[in-house]
Coordinates of C-alpha atoms and ligand atoms in Angstrom, one line a residue:
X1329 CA -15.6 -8.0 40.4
X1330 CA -14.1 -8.1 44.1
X1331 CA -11.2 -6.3 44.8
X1332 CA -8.5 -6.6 48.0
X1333 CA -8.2 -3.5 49.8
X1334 CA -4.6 -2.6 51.4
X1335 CA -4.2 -0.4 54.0
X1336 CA 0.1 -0.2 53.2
X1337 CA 3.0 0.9 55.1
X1338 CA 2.7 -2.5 58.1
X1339 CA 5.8 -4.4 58.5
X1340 CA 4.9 -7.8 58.3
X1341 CA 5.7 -10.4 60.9
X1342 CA 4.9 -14.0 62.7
X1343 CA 4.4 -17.1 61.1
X1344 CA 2.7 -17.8 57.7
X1345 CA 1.8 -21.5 56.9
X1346 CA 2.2 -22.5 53.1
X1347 CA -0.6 -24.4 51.5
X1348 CA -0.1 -27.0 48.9
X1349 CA 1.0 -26.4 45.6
X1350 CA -1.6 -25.3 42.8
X1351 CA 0.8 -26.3 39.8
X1352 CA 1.0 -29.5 41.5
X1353 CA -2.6 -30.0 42.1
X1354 CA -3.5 -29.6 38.9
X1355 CA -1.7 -32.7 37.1
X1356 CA -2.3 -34.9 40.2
X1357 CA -6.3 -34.0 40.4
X1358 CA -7.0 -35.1 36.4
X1359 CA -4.2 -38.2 37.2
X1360 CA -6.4 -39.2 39.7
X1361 CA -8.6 -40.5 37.0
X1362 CA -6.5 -42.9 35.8
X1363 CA -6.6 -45.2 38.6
X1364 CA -9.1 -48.2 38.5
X1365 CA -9.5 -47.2 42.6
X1366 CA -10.1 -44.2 44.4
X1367 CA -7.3 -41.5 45.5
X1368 CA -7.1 -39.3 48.5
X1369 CA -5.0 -36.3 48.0
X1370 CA -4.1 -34.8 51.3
X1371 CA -2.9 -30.7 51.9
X1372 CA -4.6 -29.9 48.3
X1373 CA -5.2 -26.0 48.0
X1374 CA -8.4 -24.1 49.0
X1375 CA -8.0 -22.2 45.5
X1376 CA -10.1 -21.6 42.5
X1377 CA -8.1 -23.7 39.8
X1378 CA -8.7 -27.0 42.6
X1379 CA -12.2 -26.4 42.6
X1380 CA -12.6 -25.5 39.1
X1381 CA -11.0 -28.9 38.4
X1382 CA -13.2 -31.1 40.7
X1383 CA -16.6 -29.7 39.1
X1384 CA -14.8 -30.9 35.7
X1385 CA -14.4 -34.1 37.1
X1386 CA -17.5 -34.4 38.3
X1387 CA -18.5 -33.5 34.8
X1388 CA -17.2 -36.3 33.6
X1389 CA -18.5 -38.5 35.9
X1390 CA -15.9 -39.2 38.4
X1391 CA -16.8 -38.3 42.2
X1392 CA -15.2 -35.5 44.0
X1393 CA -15.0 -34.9 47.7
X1394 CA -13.2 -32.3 49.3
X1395 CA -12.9 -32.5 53.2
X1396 CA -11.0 -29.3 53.9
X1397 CA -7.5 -29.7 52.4
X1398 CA -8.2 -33.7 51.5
X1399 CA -9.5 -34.6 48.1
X1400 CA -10.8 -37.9 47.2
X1401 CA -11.5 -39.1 43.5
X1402 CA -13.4 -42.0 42.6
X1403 CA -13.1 -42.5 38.7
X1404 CA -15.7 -45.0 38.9
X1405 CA -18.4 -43.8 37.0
X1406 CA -15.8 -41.8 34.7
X1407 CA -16.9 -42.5 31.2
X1408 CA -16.7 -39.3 29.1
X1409 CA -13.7 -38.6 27.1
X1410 CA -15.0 -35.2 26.2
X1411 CA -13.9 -32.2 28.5
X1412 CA -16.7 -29.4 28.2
X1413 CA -15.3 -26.3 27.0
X1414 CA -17.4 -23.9 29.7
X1415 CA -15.1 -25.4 32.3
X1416 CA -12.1 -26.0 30.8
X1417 CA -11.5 -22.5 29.3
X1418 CA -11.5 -21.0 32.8
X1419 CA -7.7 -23.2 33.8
X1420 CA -5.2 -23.4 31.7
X1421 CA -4.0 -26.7 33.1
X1422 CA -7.4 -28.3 31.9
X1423 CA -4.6 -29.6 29.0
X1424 CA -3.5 -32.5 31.0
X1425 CA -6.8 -33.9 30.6
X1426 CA -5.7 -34.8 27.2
X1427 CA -3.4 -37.2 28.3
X1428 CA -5.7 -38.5 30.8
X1429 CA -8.4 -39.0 28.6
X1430 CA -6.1 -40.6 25.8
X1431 CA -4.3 -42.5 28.2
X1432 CA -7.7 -44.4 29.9
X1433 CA -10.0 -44.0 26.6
X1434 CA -7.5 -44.0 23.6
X1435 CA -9.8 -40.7 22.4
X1436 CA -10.0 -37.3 24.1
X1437 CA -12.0 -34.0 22.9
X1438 CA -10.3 -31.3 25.0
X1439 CA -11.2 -27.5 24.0
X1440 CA -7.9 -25.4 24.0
X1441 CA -7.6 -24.2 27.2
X1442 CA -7.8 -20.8 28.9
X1443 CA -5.9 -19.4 31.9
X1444 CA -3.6 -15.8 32.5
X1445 CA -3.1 -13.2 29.8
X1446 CA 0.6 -13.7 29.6
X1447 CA 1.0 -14.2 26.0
X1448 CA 0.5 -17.4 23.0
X1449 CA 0.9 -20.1 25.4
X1450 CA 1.4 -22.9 22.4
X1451 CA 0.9 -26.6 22.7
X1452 CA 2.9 -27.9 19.9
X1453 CA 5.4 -29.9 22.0
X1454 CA 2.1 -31.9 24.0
X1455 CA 0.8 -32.8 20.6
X1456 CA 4.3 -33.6 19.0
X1457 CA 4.5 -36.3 22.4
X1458 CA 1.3 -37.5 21.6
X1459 CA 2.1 -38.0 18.3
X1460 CA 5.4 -40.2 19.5
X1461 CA 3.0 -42.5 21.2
X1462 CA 0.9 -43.1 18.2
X1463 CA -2.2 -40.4 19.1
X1464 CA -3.7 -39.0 15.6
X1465 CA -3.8 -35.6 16.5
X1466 CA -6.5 -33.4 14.9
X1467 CA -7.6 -29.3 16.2
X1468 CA -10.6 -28.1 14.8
X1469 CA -12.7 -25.6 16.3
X1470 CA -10.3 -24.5 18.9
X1471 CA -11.2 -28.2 20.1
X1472 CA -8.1 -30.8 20.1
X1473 CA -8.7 -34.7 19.0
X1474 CA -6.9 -37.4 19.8
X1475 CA -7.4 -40.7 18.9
X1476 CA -5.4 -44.0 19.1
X1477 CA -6.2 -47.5 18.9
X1478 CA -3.2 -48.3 21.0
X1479 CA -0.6 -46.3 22.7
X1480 CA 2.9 -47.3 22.4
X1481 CA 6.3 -45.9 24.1
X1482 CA 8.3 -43.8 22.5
X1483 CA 11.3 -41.6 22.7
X1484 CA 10.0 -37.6 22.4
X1485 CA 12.7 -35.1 22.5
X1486 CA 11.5 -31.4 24.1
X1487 CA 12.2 -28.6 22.2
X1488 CA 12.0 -26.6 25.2
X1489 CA 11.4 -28.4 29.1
X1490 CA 8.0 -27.2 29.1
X1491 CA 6.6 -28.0 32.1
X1492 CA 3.0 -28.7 30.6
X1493 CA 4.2 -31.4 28.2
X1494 CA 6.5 -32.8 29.9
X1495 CA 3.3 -34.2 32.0
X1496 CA 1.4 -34.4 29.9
X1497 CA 3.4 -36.6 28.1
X1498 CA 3.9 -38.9 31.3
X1499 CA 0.5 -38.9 31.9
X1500 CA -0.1 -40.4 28.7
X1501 CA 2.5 -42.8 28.5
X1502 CA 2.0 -44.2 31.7
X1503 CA -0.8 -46.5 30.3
X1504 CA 1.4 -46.9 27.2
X1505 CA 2.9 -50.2 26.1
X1506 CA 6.5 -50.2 26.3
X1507 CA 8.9 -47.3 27.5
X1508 CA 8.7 -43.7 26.5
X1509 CA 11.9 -41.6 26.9
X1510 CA 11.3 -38.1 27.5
X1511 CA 14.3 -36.0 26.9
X1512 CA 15.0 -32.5 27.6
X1513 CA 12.2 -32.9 30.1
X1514 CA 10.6 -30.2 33.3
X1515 CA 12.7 -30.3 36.4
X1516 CA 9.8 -28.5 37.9
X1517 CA 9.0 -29.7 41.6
X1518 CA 5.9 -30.4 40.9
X1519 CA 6.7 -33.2 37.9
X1520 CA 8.6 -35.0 40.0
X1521 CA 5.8 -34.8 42.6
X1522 CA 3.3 -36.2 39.8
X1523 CA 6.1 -39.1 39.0
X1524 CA 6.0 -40.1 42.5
X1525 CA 2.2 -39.9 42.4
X1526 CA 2.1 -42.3 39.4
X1527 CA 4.7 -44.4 41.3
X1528 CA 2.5 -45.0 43.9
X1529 CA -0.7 -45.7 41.8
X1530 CA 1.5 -48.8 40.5
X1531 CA 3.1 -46.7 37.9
X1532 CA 6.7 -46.9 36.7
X1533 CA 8.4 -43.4 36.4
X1534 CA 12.3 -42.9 36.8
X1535 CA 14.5 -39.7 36.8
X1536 CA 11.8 -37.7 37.2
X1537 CA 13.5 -34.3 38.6
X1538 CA 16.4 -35.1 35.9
X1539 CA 16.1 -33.8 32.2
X1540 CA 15.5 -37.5 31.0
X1541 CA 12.2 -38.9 32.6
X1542 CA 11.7 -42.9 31.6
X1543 CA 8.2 -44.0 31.9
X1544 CA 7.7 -48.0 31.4
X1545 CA 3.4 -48.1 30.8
X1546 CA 1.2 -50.7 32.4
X1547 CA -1.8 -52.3 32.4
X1548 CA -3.5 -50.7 35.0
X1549 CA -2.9 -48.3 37.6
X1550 CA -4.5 -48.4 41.0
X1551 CA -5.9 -45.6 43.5
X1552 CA -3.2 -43.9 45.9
X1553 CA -2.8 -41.6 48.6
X1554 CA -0.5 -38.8 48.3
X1555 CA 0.4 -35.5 49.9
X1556 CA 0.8 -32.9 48.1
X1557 CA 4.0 -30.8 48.0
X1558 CA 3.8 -27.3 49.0
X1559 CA 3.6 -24.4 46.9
X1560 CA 6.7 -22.8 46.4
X1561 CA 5.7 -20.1 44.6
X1562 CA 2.6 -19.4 47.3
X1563 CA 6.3 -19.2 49.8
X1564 CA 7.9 -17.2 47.1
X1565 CA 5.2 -14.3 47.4
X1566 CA 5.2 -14.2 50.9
X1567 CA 9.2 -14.4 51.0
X1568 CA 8.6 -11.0 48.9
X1569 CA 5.8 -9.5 50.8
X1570 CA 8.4 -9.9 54.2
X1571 CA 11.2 -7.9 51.9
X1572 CA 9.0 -5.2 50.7
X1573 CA 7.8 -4.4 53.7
X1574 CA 11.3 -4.5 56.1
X1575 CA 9.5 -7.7 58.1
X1576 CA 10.4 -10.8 59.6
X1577 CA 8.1 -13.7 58.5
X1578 CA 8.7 -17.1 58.9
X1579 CA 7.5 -19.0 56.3
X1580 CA 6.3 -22.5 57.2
X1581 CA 6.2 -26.0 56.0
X1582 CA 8.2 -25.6 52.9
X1583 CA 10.9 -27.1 51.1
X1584 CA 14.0 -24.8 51.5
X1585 CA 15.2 -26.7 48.3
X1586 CA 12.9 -25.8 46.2
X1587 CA 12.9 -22.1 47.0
X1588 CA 17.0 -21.6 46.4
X1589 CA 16.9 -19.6 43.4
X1590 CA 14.4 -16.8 45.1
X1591 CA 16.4 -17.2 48.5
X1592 CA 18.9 -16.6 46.9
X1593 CA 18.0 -13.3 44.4
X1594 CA 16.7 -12.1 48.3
X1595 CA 20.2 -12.4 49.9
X1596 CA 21.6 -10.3 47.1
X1597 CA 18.8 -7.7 47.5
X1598 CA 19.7 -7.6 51.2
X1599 CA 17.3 -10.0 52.9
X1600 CA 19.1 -11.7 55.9
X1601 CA 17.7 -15.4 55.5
X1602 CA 17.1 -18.3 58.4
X1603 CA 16.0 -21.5 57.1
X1604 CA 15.8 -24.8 58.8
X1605 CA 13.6 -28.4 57.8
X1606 CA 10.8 -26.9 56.6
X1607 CA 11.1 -23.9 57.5
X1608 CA 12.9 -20.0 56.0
X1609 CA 12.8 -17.2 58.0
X1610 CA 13.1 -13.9 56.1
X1611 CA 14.0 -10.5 57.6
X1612 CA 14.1 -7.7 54.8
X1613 CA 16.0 -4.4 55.1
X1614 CA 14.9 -1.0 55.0
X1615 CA 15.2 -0.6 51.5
X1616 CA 16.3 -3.5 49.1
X1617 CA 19.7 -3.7 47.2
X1618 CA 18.7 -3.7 43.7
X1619 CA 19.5 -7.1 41.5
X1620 CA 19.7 -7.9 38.1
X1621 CA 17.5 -11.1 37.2
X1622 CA 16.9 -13.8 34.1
X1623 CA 13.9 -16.3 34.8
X1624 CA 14.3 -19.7 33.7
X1625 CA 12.7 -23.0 33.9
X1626 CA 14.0 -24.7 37.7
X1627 CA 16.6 -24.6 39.3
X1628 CA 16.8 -21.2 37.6
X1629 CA 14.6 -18.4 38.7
X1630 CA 11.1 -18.8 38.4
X1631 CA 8.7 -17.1 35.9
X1632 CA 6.1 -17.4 38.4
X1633 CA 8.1 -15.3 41.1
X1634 CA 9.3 -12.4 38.7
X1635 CA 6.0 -10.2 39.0
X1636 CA 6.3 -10.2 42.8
X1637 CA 10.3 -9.7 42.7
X1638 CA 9.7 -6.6 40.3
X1639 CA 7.3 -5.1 42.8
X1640 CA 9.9 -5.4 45.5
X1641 CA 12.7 -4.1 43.5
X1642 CA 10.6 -0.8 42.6
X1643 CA 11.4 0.5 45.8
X1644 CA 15.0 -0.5 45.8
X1645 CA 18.3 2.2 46.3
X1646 CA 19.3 1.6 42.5
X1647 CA 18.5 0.7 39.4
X1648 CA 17.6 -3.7 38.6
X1649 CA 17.3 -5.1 35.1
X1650 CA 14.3 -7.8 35.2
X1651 CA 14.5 -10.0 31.9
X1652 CA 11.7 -12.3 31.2
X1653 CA 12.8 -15.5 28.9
X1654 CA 9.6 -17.7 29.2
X1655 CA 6.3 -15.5 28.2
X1656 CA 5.7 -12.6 25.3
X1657 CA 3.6 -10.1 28.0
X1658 CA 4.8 -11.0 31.2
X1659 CA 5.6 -7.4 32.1
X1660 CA 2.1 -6.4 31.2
X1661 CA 1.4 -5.4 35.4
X1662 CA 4.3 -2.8 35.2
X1663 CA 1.2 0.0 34.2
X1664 CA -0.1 -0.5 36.8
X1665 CA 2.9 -0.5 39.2
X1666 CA 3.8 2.7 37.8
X1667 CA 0.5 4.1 38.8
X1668 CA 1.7 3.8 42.8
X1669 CA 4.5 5.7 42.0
X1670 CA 7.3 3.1 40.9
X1671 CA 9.8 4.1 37.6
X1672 CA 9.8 1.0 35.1
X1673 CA 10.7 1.0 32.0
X1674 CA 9.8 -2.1 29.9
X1675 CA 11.8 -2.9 26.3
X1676 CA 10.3 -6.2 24.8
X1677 CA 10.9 -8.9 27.5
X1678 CA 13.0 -6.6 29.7
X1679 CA 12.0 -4.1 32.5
X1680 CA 14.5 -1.8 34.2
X1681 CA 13.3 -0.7 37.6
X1682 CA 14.9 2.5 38.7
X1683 CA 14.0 2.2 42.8
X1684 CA 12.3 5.1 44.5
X1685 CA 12.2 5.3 47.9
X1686 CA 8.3 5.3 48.2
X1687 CA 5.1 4.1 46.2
X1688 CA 1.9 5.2 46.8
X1689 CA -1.3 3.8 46.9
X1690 CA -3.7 3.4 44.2
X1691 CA -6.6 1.6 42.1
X1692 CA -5.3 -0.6 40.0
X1693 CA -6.5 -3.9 38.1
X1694 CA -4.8 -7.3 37.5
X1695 CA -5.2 -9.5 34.8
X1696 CA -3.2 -12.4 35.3
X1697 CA -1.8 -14.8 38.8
X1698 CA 1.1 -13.9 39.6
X1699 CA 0.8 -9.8 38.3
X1700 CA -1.6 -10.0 41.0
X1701 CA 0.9 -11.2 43.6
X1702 CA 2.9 -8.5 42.5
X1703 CA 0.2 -5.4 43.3
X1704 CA -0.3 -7.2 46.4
X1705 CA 3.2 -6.9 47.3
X1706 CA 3.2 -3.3 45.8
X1707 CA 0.3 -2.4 48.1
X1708 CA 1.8 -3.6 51.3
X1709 CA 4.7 -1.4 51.1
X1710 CA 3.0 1.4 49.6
X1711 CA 1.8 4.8 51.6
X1712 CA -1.8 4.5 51.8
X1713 CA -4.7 2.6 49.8
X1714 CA -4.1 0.1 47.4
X1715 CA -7.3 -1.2 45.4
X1716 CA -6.8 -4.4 44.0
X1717 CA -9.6 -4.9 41.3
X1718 CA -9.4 -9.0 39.7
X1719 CA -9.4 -10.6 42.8
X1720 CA -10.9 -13.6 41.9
X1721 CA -7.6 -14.4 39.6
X1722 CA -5.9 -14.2 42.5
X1723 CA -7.7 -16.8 44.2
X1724 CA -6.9 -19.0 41.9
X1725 CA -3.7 -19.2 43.2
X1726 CA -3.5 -18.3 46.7
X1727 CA -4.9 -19.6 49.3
X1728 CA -7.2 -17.5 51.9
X1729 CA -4.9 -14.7 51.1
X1730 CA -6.2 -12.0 53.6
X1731 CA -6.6 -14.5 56.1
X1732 CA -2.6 -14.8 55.7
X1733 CA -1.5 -11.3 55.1
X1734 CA -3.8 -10.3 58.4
X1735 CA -2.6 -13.0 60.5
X1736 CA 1.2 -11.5 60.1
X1737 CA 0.3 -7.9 60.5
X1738 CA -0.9 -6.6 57.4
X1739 CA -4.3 -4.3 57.1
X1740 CA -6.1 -5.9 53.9
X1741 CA -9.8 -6.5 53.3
X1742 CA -11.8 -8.7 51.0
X1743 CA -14.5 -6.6 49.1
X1744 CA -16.9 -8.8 46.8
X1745 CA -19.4 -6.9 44.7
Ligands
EPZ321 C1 3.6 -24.1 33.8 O1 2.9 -23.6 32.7 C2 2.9 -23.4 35.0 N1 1.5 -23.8 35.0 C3 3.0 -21.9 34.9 O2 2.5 -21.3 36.1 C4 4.5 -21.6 34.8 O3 4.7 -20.2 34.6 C5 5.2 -22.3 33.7 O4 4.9 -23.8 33.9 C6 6.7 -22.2 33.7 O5 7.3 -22.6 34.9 C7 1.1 -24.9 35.5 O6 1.9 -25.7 35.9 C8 -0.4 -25.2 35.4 P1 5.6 -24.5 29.9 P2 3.1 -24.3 31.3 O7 4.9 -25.5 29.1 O8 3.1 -25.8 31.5 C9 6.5 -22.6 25.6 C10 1.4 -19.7 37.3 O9 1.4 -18.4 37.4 N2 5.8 -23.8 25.1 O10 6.8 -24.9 30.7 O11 2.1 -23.8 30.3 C11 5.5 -21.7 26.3 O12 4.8 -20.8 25.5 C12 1.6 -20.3 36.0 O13 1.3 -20.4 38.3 C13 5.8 -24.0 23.7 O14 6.3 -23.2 22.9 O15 4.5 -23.8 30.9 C14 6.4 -20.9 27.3 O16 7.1 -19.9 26.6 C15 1.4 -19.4 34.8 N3 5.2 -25.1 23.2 C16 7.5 -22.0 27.7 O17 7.4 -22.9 26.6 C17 4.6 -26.0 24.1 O18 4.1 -27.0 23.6 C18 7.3 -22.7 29.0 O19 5.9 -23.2 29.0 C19 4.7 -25.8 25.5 C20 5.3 -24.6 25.9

């Protein structure tokens, strides 16, 4: 297992670049396949989930190269519609290639798929799309089915905007005949970033980015370019890291947009913030207010950024109530933030974090994404040495992280064993 080492206690400033987005990358890599003609995706992340995703690919039969940040897929050659459960267990986002697979094949044998430890992660509202569009939908032996001789647009109304089948259900439908009418869909950046993918492939997506997403299938869809968006929550952690440790970062090539609803929770804790184009600049105070806090899906605030938020407010001047509304055991990490020192206490989906005015370093373990964002931050403003055991889930989501953290002051090491 390799683990980060943090030497703690180093304000953090300069310039930090953000790299592309990983939820992003996810849906456009597997969407890729369903062009007739190859894609090039351009500022794709350097991060486990990408390259987990192009050996599945490549598993398939599709060619993969990756030329630094730029990702070309050739689906010629693409004939298997059966995903192979070593591979896909490791990502959770390995679900979307059930819509790809039943979009181009009208059949798709997709093992249920893996990813963090934050809880039942159901898929009932992918399967109730596919459904819509005339899939048979069978799941046997932790292995979904679909099958349909034809696909057909339909209205499918959410239950909840998950994010997951909200693409999936565009990815599938974009092949469809006739219109489907999502309602209740994503906001999520990253859906509208697949929409405009699938626009430029020669598919027809409106609203994406609204709660009703129209998708009007066609016959064929051709290869693309497309940039990728950058990874807001990648900003989002190193918007925290600048807080918890009093710094002034600038983080770069963003989309200040996208980021309002941590910018703003920042302010509040008593972050002054700069932001221009594609820039924010973020200058964090001594200690941080503290801040009461709800996630929700976009605009509210993020799941993804709560981990890291909580690890900031441990060290606030008072007390913060941190409620979770999306995942079961999202406050799992919180053991192990009270092991450097912080006071949490967690009632179901809700932790109250009594600030104190230091942590301190210590081993500790992570077990999902973004928990690991949150030790990280923990460990930059904590006295001392911060182990970080798990690394490896980390790098499934951030990019060349203690190339970043060193280039804007901070003292960490990569150990691998
Ligand atoms: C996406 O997960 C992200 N993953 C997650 O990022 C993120 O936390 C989440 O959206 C919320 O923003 C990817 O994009 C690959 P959902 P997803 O479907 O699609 C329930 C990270 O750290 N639900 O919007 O799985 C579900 O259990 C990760 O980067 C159902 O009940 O999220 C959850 O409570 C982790 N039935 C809620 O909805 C369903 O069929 C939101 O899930 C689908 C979801």
């Amino acid at each position: 297992m390799a683990k980060l080492i943090i030497e703690g206690k180093k304000r953090l400033s300069g310039e930090v670049r953000i790299g592309g987005s990983k939820n992003s990358s996810v849906a456009l890599i597997p969407a890729a396949l369903l062009g007739e003609g190859p894609s090039t995706l351009d500022n794709v992340p350097l991060i486990r989930d990408v390259q987990v995703f192009a050996q599945i690919l490549k598993d398939l039969g599709a060619s993969v190269t990756l030329d630094r940040n730029t990702m070309t897929v050739a689906p010629n050659g693409f004939s298997s519609h059966v995903a192979p459960y070593d591979l896909v267990r490791k990502l959770r986002a390995s679900y979307y290639l059930m819509g790809v697979l039943l979009a181009k094949f009208g059949k798709a044998e997709v093992g249920l798929p893996g990813g963090c430890d934050i809880g039942p992660r159901p898929i009932d509202q992918h399967l109730k799309g596919f459904r819509a569009l005339g899939a048979e939908v069978t799941v046997e032996g932790g292995v979904v089915k679909l099958f349909a001789k034809k696909l057909t647009g339909a209205p499918v109304y959410l239950d909840i905007p998950s994010v997951g089948a909200t693409i999936n259900i565009m990815l599938a439908a974009s092949l469809a005949e006739g219109t489907t009418v999502i309602e209740n869909a994503a906001k999520e950046p990253h859906v509208v970033d697949l929409a405009n993918f699938l626009n430029a492939m020669g598919g027809r997506v409106l609203g994406a980015g609204t709660d009703v997403i129209r998708i009007k299938g066609v016959k064929r869809l051709h290869g693309a370019p497309h940039s990728v968006i950058p990874d807001d929550m990648e900003a989002a952690t190193y918007m925290m890291a600048a807080v918890a440790t009093g710094g002034d970062v600038e983080v770069k090539g963003v989309i200040t947009k996208h980021l309002e609803p941590v910018t703003a929770k920042l302010k509040e804790a008593g972050a002054v913030i700069e932001q221009n184009g594609d820039y924010i600049r973020v200058i964090g105070p001594e200690r941080p207010n503290p801040v009461n806090v709800k996630t929700l899906p976009y605009p509210g605030f993020p799941t993804d950024a709560q981990q890291p938020l909580v690890a900031v407010l441990a060290r606030s001047t008072g007390v913060s109530v941190v409620q979770e509304s999306m995942y079961d055991n999202r406050l799992g990490y919180v053991s192990e933030l009270i092991k450097m020192g912080a006071k949490i206490k967690v009632e179901g989906r809700t932790a109250i974090v009594e600030g104190v005015p230091r942590l301190v370093g210590a081993p500790v373990t992570t077990n999902d994404l973004r928990a690991g964002a949150s030790l990280v931050v923990a460990g930059l403003s904590a006295e001392g040495t911060t182990e970080i055991y798990g690394l490896e889930i980390i790098d499934r989501g951030y990019e060349l992280i203690e190339e970043k953290l060193s280039a804007i002051g901070a003292k960490v090491f990569r150990v691998e064993n």
